[in-house]
Tab-separated table of C-alpha atoms in Angstrom:
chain	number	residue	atom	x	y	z
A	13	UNK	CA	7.829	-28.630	-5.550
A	14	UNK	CA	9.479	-28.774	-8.905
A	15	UNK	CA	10.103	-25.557	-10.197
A	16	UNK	CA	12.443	-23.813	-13.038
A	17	UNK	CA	12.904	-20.399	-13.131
A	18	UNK	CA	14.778	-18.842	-16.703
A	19	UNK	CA	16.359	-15.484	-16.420
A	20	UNK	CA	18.885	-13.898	-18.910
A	21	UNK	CA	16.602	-12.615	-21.494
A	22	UNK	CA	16.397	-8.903	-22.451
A	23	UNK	CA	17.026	-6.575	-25.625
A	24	UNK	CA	19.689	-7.354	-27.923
A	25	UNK	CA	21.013	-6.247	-31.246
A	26	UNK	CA	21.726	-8.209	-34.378
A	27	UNK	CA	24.887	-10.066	-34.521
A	28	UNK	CA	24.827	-9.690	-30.362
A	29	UNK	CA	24.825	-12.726	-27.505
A	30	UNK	CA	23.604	-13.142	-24.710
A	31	UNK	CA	23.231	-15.796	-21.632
A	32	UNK	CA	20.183	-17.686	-20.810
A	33	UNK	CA	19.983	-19.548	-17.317
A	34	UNK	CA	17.328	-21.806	-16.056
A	35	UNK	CA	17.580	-22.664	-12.044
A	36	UNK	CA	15.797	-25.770	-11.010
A	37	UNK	CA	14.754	-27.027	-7.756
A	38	UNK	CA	12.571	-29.796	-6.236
A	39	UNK	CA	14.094	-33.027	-8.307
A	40	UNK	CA	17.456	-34.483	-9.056
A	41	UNK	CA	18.567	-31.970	-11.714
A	42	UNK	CA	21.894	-34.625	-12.759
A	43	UNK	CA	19.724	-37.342	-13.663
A	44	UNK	CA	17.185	-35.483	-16.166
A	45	UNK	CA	17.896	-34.465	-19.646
A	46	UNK	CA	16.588	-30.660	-20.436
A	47	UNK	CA	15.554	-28.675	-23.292
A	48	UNK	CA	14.976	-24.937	-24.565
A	49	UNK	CA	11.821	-24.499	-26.147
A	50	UNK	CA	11.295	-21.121	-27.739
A	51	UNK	CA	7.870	-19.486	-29.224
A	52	UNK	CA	7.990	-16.529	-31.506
A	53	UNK	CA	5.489	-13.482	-30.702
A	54	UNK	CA	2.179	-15.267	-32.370
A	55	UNK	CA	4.051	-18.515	-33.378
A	56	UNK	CA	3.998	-21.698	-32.266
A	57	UNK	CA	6.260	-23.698	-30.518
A	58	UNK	CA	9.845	-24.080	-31.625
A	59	UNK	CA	12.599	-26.699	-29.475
A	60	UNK	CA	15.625	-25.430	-29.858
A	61	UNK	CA	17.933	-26.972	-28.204
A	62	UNK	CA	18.350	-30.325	-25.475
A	63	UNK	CA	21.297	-31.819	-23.264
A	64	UNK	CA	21.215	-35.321	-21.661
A	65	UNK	CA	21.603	-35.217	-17.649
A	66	UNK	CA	24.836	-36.912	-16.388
A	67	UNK	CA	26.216	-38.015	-19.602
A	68	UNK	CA	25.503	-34.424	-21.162
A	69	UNK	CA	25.056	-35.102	-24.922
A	70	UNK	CA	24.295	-32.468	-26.637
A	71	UNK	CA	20.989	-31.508	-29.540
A	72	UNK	CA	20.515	-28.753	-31.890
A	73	UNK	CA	17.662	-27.937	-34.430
A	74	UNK	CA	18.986	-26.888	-37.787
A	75	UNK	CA	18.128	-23.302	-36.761
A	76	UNK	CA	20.347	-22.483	-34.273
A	77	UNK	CA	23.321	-25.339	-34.899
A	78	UNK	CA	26.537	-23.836	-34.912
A	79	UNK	CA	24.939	-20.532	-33.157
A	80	UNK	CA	23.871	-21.598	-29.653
A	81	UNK	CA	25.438	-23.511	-27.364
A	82	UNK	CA	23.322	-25.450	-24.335
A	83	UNK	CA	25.035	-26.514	-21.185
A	84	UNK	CA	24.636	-27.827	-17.558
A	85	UNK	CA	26.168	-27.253	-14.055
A	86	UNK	CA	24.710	-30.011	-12.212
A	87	UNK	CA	26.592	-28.620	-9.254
A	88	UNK	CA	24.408	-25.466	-9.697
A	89	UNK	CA	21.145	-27.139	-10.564
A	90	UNK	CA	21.518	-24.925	-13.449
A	91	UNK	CA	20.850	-25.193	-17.322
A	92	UNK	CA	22.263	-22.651	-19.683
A	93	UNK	CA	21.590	-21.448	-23.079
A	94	UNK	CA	24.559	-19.505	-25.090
A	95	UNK	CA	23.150	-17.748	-27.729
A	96	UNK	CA	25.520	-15.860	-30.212
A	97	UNK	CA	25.409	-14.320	-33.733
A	98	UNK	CA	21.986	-13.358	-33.022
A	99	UNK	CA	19.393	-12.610	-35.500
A	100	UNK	CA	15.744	-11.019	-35.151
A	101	UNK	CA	14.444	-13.930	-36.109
A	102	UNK	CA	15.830	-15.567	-32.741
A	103	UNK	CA	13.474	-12.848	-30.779
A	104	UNK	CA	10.717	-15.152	-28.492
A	105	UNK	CA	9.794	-16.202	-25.629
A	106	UNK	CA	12.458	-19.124	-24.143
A	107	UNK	CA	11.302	-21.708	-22.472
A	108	UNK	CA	13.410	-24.194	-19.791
A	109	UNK	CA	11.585	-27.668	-20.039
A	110	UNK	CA	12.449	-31.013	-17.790
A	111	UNK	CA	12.019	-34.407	-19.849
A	112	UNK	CA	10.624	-37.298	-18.117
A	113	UNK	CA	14.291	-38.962	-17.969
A	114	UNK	CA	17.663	-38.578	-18.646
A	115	UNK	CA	17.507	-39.138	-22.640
A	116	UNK	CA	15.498	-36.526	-24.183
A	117	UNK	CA	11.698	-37.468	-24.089
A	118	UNK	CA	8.236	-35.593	-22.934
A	119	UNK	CA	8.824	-32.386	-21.274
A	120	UNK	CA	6.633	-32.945	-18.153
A	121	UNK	CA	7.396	-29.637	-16.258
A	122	UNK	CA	7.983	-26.060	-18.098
A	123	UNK	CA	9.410	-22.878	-16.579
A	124	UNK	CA	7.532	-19.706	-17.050
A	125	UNK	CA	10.004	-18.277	-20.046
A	126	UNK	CA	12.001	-15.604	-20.284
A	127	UNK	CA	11.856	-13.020	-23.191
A	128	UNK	CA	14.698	-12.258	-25.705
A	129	UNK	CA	14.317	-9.682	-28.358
A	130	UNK	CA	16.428	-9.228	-30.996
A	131	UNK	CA	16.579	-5.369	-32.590
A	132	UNK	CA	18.493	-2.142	-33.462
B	5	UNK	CA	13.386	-34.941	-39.608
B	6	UNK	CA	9.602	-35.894	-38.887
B	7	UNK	CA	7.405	-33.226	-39.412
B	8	UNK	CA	3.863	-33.296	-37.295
B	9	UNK	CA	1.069	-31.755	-38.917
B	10	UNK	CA	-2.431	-31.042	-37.094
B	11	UNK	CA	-5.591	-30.396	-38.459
B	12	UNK	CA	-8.006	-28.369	-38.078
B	13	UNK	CA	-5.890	-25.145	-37.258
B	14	UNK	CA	-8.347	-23.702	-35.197
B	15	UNK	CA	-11.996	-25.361	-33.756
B	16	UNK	CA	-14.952	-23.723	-32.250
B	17	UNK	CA	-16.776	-26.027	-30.197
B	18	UNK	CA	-19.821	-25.575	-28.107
B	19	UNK	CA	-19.744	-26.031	-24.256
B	20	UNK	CA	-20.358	-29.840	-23.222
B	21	UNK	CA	-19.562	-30.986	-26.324
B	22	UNK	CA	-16.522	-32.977	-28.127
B	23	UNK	CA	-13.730	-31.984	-29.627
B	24	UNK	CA	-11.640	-33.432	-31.783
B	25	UNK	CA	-7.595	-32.282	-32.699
B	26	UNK	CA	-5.447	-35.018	-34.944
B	27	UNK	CA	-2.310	-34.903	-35.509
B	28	UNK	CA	-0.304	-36.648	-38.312
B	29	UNK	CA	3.524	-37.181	-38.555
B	30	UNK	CA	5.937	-37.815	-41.824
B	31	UNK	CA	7.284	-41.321	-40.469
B	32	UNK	CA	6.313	-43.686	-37.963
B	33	UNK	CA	6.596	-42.588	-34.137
B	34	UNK	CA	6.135	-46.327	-32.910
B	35	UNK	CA	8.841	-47.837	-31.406
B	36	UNK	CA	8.850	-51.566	-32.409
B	37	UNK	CA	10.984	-52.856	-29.139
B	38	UNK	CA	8.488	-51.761	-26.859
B	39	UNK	CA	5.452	-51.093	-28.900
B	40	UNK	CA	5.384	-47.316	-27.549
B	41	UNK	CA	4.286	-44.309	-29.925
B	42	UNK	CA	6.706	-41.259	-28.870
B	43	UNK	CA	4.093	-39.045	-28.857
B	44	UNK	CA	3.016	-36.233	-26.421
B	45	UNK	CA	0.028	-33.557	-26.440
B	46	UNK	CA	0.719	-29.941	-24.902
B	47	UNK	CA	-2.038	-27.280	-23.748
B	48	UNK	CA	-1.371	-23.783	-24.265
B	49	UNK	CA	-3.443	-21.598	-22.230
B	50	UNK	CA	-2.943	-17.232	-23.158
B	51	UNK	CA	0.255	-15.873	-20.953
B	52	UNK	CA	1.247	-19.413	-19.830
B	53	UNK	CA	3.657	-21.837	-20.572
B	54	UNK	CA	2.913	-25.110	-22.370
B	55	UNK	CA	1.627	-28.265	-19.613
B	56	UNK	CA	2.106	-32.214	-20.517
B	57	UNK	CA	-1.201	-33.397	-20.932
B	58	UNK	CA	-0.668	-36.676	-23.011
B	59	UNK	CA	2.169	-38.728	-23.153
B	60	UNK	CA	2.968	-42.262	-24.877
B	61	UNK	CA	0.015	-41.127	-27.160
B	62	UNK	CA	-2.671	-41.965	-25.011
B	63	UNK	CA	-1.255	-41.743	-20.928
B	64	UNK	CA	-2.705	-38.990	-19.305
B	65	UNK	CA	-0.626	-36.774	-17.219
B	66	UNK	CA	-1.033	-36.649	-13.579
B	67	UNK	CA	-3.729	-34.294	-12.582
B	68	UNK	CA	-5.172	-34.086	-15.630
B	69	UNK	CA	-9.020	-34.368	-15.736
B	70	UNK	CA	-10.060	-37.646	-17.493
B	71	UNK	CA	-12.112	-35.333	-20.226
B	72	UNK	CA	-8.874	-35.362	-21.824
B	73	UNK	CA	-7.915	-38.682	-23.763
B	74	UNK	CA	-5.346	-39.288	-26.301
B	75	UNK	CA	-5.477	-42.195	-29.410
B	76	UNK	CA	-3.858	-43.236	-32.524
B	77	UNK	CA	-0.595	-45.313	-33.237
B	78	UNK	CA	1.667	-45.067	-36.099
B	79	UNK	CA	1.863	-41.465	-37.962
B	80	UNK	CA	-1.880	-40.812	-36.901
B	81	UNK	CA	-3.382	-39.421	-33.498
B	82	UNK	CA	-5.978	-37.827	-32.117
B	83	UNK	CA	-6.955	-35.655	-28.921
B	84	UNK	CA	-10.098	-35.888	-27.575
B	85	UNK	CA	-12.176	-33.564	-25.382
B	86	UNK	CA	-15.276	-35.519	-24.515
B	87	UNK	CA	-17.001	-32.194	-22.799
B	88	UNK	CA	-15.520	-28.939	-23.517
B	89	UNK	CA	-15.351	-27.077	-20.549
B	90	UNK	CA	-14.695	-23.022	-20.442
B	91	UNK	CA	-11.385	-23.437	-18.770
B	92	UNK	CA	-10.409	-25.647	-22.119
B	93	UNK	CA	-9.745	-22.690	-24.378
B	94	UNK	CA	-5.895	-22.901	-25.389
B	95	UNK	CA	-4.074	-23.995	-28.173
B	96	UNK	CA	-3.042	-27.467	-28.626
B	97	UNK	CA	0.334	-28.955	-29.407
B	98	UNK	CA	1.317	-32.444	-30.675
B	99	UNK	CA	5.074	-33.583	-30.580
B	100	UNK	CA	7.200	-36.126	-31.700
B	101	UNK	CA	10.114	-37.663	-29.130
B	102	UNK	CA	11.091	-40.599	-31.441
B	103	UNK	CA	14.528	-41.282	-31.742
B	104	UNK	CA	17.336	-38.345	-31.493
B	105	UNK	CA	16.079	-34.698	-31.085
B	106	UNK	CA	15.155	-32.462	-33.052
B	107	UNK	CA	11.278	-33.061	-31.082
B	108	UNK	CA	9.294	-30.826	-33.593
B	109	UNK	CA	5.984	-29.992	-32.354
B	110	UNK	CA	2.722	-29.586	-34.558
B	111	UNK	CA	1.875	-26.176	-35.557
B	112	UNK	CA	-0.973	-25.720	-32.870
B	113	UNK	CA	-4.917	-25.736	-32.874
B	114	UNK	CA	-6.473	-23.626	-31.474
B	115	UNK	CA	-9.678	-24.318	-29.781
B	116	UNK	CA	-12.062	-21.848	-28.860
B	117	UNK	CA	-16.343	-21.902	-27.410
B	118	UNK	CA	-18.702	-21.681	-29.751
């Protein structure tokens, strides 16, 4: 079964960071680009950030550029998120998504999110 | 950056009947090489993550019941549910996967019974 599982997220103040991870199982994790898709409490849905799968080219949105850094251990079957210089406005729901090859594309498989708040 | 905009924002509709969500985006999402639009539709259900429903505007998703059919090429699509069903209730998400990310997504619909 294809799963992903996110963990890392928790309470953190302004100007803070903090580590996102997303474990995946039940597909060839090296030959699929990934994404982070976030959703603010009562917002819709945000990508944030995406990473091809072997070649590992790397995508921002204008939001977080320069602030988060996404990476892969394909040896882990693992996707990370580095988030830094964090802001409240950066407090949601994260979201670990597979795309349907190794180029970003449709997300065909979502993990269950983790949640990151952002707050003195 | 292409922005997708859906209309209505929200939609009561009446059990068994159709609904309708359409989604527009700032610049073509059709792919001339291969005649594709790089378009996908998302369902949202309360307390769960987003699941693929639509992809290549109008190619169902495995699993997904054939109620749910996707149309439109170009900048303008649409989502169809031919007979709403209880378990339809969610909010509904368009997004764009043309050319290099950033992917933005529609604001949402959200559809509700009547």
């Amino acid at each position: 079964e294809v799963q992903l599982v996110e963990s890392g997220g928790g309470l953190v103040q302004p100007g803070g960071s903090l580590r996102l991870s997303c474990a995946a199982s039940g597909f060839t994790f090296s030959s699929y680009a990934m994404s982070w898709v976030r959703q603010a409490p009562g917002k819709g849905l945000e990508w944030v950030s995406g990473i091809r799968g072997s070649e590992g080219s790397t995508y921002y949105a204008d939001s977080v550029k320069g602030r988060f850094t996404i990476s892969r251990d394909n040896s882990k079957n693992t996707l990370y998120l580095q988030m830094n210089s964090l802001r409240a406005e950066d407090t949601a729901v994260y979201y670990c998504a597979k795309h349907n090859w190794g180029s970003p594309g449709y997300m065909d498989v979502w993990g269950k999110g983790t949640t990151v708040t952002v707050s003195s | 950056d292409i922005v997708m905009t859906q209309s209505p924002d929200s939609l009561a509709v009446s059990l068994g009947e159709r609904a309708t969500i359409n989604c527009k985006s700032s610049q073509s999402v059709l792919y001339s090489s291969n005649n594709k639009n790089y378009l996908g539709w998302y369902q949202q259900k309360p307390g769960q993550p987003p699941k693929l429903l639509i992809y290549w505007a109008s190619t169902r998703e495995s699993g997904v019941p054939d109620r749910f059919s996707g149309s439109g090429s170009g900048t303008d699509f649409t989502l169809t549910i031919s007979s709403l069903q209880a378990e339809d209730v969610a909010v509904y998400y368009c997004q764009q996967y043309y050319s290099t990310p950033p992917h933005s997504f529609g604001q949402g619909t959200k559809l509700e019974i009547k």
